[in-house]
CSV table of C-alpha atoms and ligand atoms in Angstrom, one decimal:
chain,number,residue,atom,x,y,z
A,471,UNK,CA,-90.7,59.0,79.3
A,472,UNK,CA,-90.5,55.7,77.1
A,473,UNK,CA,-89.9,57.7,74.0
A,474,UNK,CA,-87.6,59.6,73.3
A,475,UNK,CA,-87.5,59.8,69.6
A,476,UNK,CA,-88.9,64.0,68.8
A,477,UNK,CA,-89.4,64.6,71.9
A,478,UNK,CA,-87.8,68.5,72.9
A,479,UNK,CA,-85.5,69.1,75.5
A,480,UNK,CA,-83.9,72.2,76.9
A,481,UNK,CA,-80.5,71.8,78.7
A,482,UNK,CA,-78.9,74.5,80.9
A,483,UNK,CA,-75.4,75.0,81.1
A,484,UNK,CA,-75.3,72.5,77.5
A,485,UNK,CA,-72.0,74.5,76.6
A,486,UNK,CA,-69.5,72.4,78.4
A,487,UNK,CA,-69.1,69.5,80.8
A,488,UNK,CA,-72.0,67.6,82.1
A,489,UNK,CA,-74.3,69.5,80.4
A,490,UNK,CA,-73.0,69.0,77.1
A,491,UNK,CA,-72.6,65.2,78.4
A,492,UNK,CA,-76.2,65.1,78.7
A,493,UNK,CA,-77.3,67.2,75.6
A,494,UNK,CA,-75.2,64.9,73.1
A,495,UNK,CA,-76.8,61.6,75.1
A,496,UNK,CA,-80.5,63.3,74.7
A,497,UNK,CA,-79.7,63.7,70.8
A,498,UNK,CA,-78.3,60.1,70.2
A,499,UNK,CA,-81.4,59.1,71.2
A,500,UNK,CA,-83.0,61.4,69.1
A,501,UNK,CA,-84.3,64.2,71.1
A,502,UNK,CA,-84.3,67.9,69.9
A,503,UNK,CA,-82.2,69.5,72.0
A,504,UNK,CA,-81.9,73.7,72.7
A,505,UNK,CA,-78.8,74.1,74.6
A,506,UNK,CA,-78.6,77.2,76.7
A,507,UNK,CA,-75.5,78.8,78.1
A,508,UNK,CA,-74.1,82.3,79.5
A,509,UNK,CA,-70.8,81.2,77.6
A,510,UNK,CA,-71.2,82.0,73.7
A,511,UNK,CA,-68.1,80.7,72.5
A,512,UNK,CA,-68.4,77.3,74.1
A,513,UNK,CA,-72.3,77.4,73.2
A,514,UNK,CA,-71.8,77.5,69.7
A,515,UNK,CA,-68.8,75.0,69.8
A,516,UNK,CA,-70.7,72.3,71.2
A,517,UNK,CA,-73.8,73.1,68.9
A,518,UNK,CA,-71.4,73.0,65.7
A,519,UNK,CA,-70.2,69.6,67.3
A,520,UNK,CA,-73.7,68.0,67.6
A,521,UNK,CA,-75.1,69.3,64.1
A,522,UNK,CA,-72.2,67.4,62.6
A,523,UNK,CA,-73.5,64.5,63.6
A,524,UNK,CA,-76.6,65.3,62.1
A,525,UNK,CA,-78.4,65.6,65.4
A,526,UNK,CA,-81.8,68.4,65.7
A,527,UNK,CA,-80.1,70.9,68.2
A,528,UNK,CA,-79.7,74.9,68.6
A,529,UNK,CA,-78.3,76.7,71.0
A,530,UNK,CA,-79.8,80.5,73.0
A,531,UNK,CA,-77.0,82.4,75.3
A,532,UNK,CA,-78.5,83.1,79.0
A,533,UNK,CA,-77.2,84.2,82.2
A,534,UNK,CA,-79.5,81.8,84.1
A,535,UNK,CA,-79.7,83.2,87.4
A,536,UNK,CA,-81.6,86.4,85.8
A,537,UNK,CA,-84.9,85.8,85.8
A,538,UNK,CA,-85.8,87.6,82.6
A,539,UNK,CA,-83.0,86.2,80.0
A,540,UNK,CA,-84.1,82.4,81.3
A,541,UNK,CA,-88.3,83.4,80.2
A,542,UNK,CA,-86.2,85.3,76.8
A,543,UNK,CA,-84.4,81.5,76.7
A,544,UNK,CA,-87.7,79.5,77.3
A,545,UNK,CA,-89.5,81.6,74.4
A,546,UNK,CA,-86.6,81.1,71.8
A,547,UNK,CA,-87.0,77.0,72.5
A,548,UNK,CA,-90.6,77.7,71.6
A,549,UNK,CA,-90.5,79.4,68.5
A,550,UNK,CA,-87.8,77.1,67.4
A,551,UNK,CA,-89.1,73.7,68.2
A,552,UNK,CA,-93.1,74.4,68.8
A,553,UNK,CA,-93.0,72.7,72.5
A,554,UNK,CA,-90.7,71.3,75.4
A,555,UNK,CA,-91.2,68.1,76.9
A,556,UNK,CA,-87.7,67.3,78.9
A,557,UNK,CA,-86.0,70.3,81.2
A,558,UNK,CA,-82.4,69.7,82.5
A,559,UNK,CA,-81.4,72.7,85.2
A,560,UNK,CA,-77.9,71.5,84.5
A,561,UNK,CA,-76.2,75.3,84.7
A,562,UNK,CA,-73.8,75.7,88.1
A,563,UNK,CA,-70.6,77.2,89.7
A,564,UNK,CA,-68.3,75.9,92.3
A,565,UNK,CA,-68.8,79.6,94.2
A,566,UNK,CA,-68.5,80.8,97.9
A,567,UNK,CA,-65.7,79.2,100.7
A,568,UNK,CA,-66.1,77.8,104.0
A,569,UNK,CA,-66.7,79.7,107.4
A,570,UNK,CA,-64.6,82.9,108.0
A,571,UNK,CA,-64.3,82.8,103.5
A,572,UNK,CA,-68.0,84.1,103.4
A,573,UNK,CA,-68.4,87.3,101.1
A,574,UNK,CA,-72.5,88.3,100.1
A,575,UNK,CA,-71.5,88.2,96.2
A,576,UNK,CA,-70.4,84.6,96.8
A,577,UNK,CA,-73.4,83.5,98.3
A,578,UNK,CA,-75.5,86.0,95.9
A,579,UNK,CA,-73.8,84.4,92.8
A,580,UNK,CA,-73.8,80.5,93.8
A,581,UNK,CA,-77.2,81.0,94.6
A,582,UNK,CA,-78.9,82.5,91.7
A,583,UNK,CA,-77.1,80.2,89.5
A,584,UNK,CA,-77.4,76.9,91.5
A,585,UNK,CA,-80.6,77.6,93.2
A,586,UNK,CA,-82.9,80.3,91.5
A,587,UNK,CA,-82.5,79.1,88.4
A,588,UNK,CA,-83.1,75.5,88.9
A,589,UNK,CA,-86.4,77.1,90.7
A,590,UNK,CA,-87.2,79.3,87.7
A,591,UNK,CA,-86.7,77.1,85.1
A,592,UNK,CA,-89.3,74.8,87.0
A,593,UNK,CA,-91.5,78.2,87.0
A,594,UNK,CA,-91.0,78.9,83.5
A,595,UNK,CA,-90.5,75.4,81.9
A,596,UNK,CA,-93.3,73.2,83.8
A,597,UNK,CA,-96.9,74.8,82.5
A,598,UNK,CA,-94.7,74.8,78.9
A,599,UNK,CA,-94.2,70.8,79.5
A,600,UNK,CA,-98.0,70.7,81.0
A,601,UNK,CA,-99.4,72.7,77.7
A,602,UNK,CA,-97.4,70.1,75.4
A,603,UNK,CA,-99.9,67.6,76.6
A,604,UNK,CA,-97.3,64.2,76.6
A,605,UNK,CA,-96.3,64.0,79.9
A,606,UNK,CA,-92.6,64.9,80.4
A,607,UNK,CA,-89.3,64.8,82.5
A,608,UNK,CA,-87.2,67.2,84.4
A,609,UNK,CA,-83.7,66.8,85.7
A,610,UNK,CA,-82.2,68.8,88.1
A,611,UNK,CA,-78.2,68.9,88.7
A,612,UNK,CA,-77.7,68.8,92.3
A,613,UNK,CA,-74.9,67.0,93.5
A,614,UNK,CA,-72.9,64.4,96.1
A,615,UNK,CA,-72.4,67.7,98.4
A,616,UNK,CA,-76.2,68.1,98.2
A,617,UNK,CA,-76.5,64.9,100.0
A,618,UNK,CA,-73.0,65.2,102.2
A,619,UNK,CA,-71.6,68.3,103.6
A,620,UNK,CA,-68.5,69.2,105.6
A,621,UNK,CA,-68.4,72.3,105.1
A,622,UNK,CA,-71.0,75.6,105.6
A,623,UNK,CA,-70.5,76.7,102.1
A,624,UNK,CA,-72.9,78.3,99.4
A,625,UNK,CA,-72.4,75.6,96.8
A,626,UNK,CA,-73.2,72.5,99.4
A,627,UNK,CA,-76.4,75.1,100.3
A,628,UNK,CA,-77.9,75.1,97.2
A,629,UNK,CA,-77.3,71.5,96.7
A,630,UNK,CA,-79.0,70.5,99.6
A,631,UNK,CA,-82.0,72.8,98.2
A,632,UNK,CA,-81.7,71.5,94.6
A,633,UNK,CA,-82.4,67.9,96.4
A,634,UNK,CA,-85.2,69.4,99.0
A,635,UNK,CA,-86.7,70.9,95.8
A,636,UNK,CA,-86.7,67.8,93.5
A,637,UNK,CA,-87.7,65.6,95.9
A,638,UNK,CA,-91.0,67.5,96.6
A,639,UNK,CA,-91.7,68.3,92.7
A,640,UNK,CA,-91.0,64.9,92.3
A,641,UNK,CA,-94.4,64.1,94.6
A,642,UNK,CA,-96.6,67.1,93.4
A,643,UNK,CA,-95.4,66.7,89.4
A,644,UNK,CA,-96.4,63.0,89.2
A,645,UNK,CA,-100.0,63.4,89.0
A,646,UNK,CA,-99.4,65.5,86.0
A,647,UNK,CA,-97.3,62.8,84.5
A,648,UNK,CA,-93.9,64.8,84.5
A,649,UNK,CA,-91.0,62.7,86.2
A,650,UNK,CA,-88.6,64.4,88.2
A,651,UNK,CA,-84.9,63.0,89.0
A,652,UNK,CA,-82.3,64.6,90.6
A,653,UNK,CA,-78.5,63.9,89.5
A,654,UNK,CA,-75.9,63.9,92.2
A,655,UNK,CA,-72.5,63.1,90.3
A,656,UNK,CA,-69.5,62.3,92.5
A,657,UNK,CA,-66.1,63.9,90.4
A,658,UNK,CA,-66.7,64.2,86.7
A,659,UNK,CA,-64.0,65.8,84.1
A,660,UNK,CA,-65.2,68.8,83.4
A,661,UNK,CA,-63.9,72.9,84.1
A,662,UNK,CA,-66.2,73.1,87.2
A,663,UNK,CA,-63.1,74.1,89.1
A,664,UNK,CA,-62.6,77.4,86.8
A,665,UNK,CA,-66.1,78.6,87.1
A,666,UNK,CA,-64.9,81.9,88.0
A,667,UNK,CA,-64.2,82.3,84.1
A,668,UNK,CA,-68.6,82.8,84.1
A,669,UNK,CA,-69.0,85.3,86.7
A,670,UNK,CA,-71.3,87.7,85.6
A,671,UNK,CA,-69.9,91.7,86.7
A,672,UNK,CA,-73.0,92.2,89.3
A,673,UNK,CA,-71.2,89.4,91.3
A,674,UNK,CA,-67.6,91.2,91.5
A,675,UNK,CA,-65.7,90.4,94.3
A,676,UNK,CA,-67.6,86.8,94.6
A,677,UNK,CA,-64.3,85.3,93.8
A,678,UNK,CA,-61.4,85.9,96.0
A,679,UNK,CA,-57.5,85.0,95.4
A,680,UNK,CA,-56.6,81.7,97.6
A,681,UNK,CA,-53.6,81.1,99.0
A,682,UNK,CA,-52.4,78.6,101.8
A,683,UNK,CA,-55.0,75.6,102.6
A,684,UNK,CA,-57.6,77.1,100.5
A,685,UNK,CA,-55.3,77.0,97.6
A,686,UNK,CA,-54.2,73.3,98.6
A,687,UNK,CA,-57.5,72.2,98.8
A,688,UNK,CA,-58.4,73.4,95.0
A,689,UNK,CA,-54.8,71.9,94.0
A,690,UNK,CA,-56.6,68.6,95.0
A,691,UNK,CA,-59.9,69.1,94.1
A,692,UNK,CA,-58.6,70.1,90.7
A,693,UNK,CA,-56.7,66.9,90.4
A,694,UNK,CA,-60.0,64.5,91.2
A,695,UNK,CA,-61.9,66.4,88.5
A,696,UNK,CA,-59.2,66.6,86.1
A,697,UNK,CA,-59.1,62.5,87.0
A,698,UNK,CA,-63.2,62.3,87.2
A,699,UNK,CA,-65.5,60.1,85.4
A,700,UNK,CA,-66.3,61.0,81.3
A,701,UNK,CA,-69.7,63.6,80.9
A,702,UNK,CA,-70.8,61.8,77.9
A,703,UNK,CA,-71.2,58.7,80.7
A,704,UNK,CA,-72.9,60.9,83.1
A,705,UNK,CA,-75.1,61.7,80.3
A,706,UNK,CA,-75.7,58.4,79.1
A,707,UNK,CA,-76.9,57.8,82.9
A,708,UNK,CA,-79.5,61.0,82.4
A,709,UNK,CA,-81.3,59.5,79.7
A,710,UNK,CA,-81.6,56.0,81.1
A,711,UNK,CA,-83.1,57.6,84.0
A,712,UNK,CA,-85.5,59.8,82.1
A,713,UNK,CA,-86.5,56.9,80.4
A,714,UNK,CA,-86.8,55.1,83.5
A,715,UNK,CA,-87.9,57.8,85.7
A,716,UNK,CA,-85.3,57.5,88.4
A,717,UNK,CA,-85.3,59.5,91.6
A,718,UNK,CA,-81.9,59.8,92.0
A,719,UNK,CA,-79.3,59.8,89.7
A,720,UNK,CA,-75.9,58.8,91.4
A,721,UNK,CA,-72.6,58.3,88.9
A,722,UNK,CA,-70.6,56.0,91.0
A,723,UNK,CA,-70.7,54.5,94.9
A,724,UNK,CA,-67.5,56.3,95.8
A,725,UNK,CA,-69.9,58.6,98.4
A,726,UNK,CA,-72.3,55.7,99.7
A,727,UNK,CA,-70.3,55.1,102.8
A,728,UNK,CA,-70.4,58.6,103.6
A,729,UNK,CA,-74.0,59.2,103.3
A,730,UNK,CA,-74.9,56.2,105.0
A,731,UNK,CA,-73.1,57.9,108.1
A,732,UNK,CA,-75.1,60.8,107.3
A,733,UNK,CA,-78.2,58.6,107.7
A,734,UNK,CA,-76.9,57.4,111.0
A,735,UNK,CA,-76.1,60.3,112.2
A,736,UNK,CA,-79.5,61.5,111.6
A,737,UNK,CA,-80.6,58.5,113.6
A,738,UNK,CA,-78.6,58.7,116.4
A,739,UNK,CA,-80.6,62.3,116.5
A,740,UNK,CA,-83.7,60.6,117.3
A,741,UNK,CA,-81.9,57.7,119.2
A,742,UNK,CA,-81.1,60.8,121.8
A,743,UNK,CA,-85.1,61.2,122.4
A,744,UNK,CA,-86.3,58.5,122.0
A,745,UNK,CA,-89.2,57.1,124.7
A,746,UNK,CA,-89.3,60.6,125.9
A,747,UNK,CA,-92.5,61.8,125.9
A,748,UNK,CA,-93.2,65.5,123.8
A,749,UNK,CA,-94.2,68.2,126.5
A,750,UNK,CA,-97.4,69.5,124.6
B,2141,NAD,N1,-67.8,68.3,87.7
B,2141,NAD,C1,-68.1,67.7,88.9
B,2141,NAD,O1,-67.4,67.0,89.5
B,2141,NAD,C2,-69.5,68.0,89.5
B,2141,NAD,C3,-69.9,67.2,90.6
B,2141,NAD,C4,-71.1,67.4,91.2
B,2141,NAD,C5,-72.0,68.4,90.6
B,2141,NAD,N2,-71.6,69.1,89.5
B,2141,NAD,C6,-72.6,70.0,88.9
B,2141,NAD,O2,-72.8,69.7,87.5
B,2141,NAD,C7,-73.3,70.9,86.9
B,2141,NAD,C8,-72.5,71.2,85.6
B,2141,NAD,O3,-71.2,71.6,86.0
B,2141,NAD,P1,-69.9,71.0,85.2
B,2141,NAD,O4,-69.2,70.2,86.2
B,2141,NAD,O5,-70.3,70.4,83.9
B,2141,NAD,O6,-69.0,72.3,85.1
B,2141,NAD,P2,-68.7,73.2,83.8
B,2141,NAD,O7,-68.1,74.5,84.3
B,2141,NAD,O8,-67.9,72.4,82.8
B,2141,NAD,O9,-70.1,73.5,83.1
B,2141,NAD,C9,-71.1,74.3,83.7
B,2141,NAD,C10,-71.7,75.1,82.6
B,2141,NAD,O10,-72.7,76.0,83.1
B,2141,NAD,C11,-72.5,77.3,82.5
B,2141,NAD,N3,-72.9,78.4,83.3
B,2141,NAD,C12,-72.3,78.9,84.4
B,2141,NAD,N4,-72.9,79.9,84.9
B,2141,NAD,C13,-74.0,80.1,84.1
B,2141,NAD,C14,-75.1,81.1,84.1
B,2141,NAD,N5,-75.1,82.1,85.0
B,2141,NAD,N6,-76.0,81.0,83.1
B,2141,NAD,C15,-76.0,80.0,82.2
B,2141,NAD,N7,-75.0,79.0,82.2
B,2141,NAD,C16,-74.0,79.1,83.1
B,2141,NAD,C17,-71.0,77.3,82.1
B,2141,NAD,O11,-70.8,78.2,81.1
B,2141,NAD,C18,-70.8,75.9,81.7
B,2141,NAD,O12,-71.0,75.6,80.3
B,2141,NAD,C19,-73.2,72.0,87.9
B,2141,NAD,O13,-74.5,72.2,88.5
B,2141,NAD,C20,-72.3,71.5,89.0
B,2141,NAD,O14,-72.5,72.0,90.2
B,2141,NAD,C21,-70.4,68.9,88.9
């Protein structure tokens, strides 16, 4: 999408941290923006923070991994701005642990917010970008450990999918002149660490108290966020690539190295068949 200017987007998880990044980049350039969050207090914040400077934004609390309060979500965008041509399935959680960590309401939770909703906001938000008639974008938040993973955890999971999913909208969308990019930051600033502070009471028990390694490990990851690159940036990156309509949406080259051996070891994969000839 070349222009910007009046065009409506509608930006999940807008309250805080990447989100919010991308929603204040979207209204620099002078997009209407309706920011949606299950977080009210931070929602309004960061809407009171954009309309002072004078940007065309509102804000609609969801839970995004119900079904039902994202359509409620999509239909307040509609009566407010007439049309949505730009979707960002930003909203996530750092939920479930490794092997031997794995609890149903941790996989239940990371799921419906990382993955269902990024599905159902493509369910709900593409024939509402189709009926606008101008073509359109959508950006999905995936992530470097939906490229990379070491670890058999829900979040990598349904990072992977958010990537499997993008890629192929981003093939079946383009005849219908809506882009699709998927954004894979590295380590940005931002409270993805305390995401436990959203979980919504169907999912008790989806966080449990660390201690020992586990609590070691989020001592560090803590640190690298708390260290990580500015949102704002990250959303300054969104909007060249909707503009641009970039496949993937990377925020630094700190994980290159590491997907490369990722590649290779794919390769060596086939390397272990190859010239062998398929029993049929
Ligand atoms: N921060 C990082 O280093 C990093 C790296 C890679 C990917 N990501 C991804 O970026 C996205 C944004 O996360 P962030 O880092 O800005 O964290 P954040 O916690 O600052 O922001 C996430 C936002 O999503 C909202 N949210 C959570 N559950 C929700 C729900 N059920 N319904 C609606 N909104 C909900 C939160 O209230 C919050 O405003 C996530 O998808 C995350 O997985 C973050």
């Amino acid at each position: 999408m070349r222009d910007l200017v009046g065009k409506v987007a509608f930006v999940t998880g807008a309250g805080s941290g990447i989100g919010l990044g991308i929603a204040t980049a979207l209204a620099q350039a002078g997009v209407k923006v309706m920011l949606c969050d299950i977080e009210e207090a931070a929602l309004a914040r960061a809407v009171e923070g954009l309309r002072l400077t004078n940007a065309d934004v509102d804000g609609v609390r969801a839970d995004v991994s119900l079904k039902g309060e994202l359509q409620a979500a999509a239909e307040a965008a509609i009566a407010r701005y007439g049309e949505v041509n730009i979707l960002v399935n930003n909203a996530g959680v750092g939920g479930g642990g490794g092997y031997g960590a794995w609890t149903d309401a941790a996989w239940n939770w990371t799921i419906g917010v990382n993955l269902m909703a990024v599905i159902w906001g493509v369910e709900i938000f593409g024939p509402l970008i189709e009926k606008a008639g101008q073509g359109g974008h959508i950006v999905n938040t995936a992530s470097i450990a939906g490229m990379i993973s070491a670890s058999g955890n829900a979040y990598n999971v349904t990072k992977y999918g958010v990537v499997a999913l993008s890629e192929g909208l981003r093939v079946e969308l383009a005849p219908r002149g809506i882009g699709v990019s998927v954004l894979c930051p590295g380590f940005i600033r931002t409270q993805i660490v305390d995401s436990a502070r959203n979980l919504p009471g169907r999912f008790a028990g989806a966080v449990a108290a660390t201690e020992g390694p586990t609590a070691e490990w989020l001592d560090q990851l803590r640190d690298r966020v708390n260290h990580g690159i500015d949102p704002l940036y990250v959303g300054e990156l969104v909007r060249e690539a909707v503009e641009n309509d970039w496949a993937y949406i990377f925020t630094d080259t700190e994980f290159e190295p590491f997907i490369e051996a990722r590649f290779a070891g794919v390769k060596a994969g086939f390397d272990q068949i190859r010239g062998r000839e398929p029993r049929r």
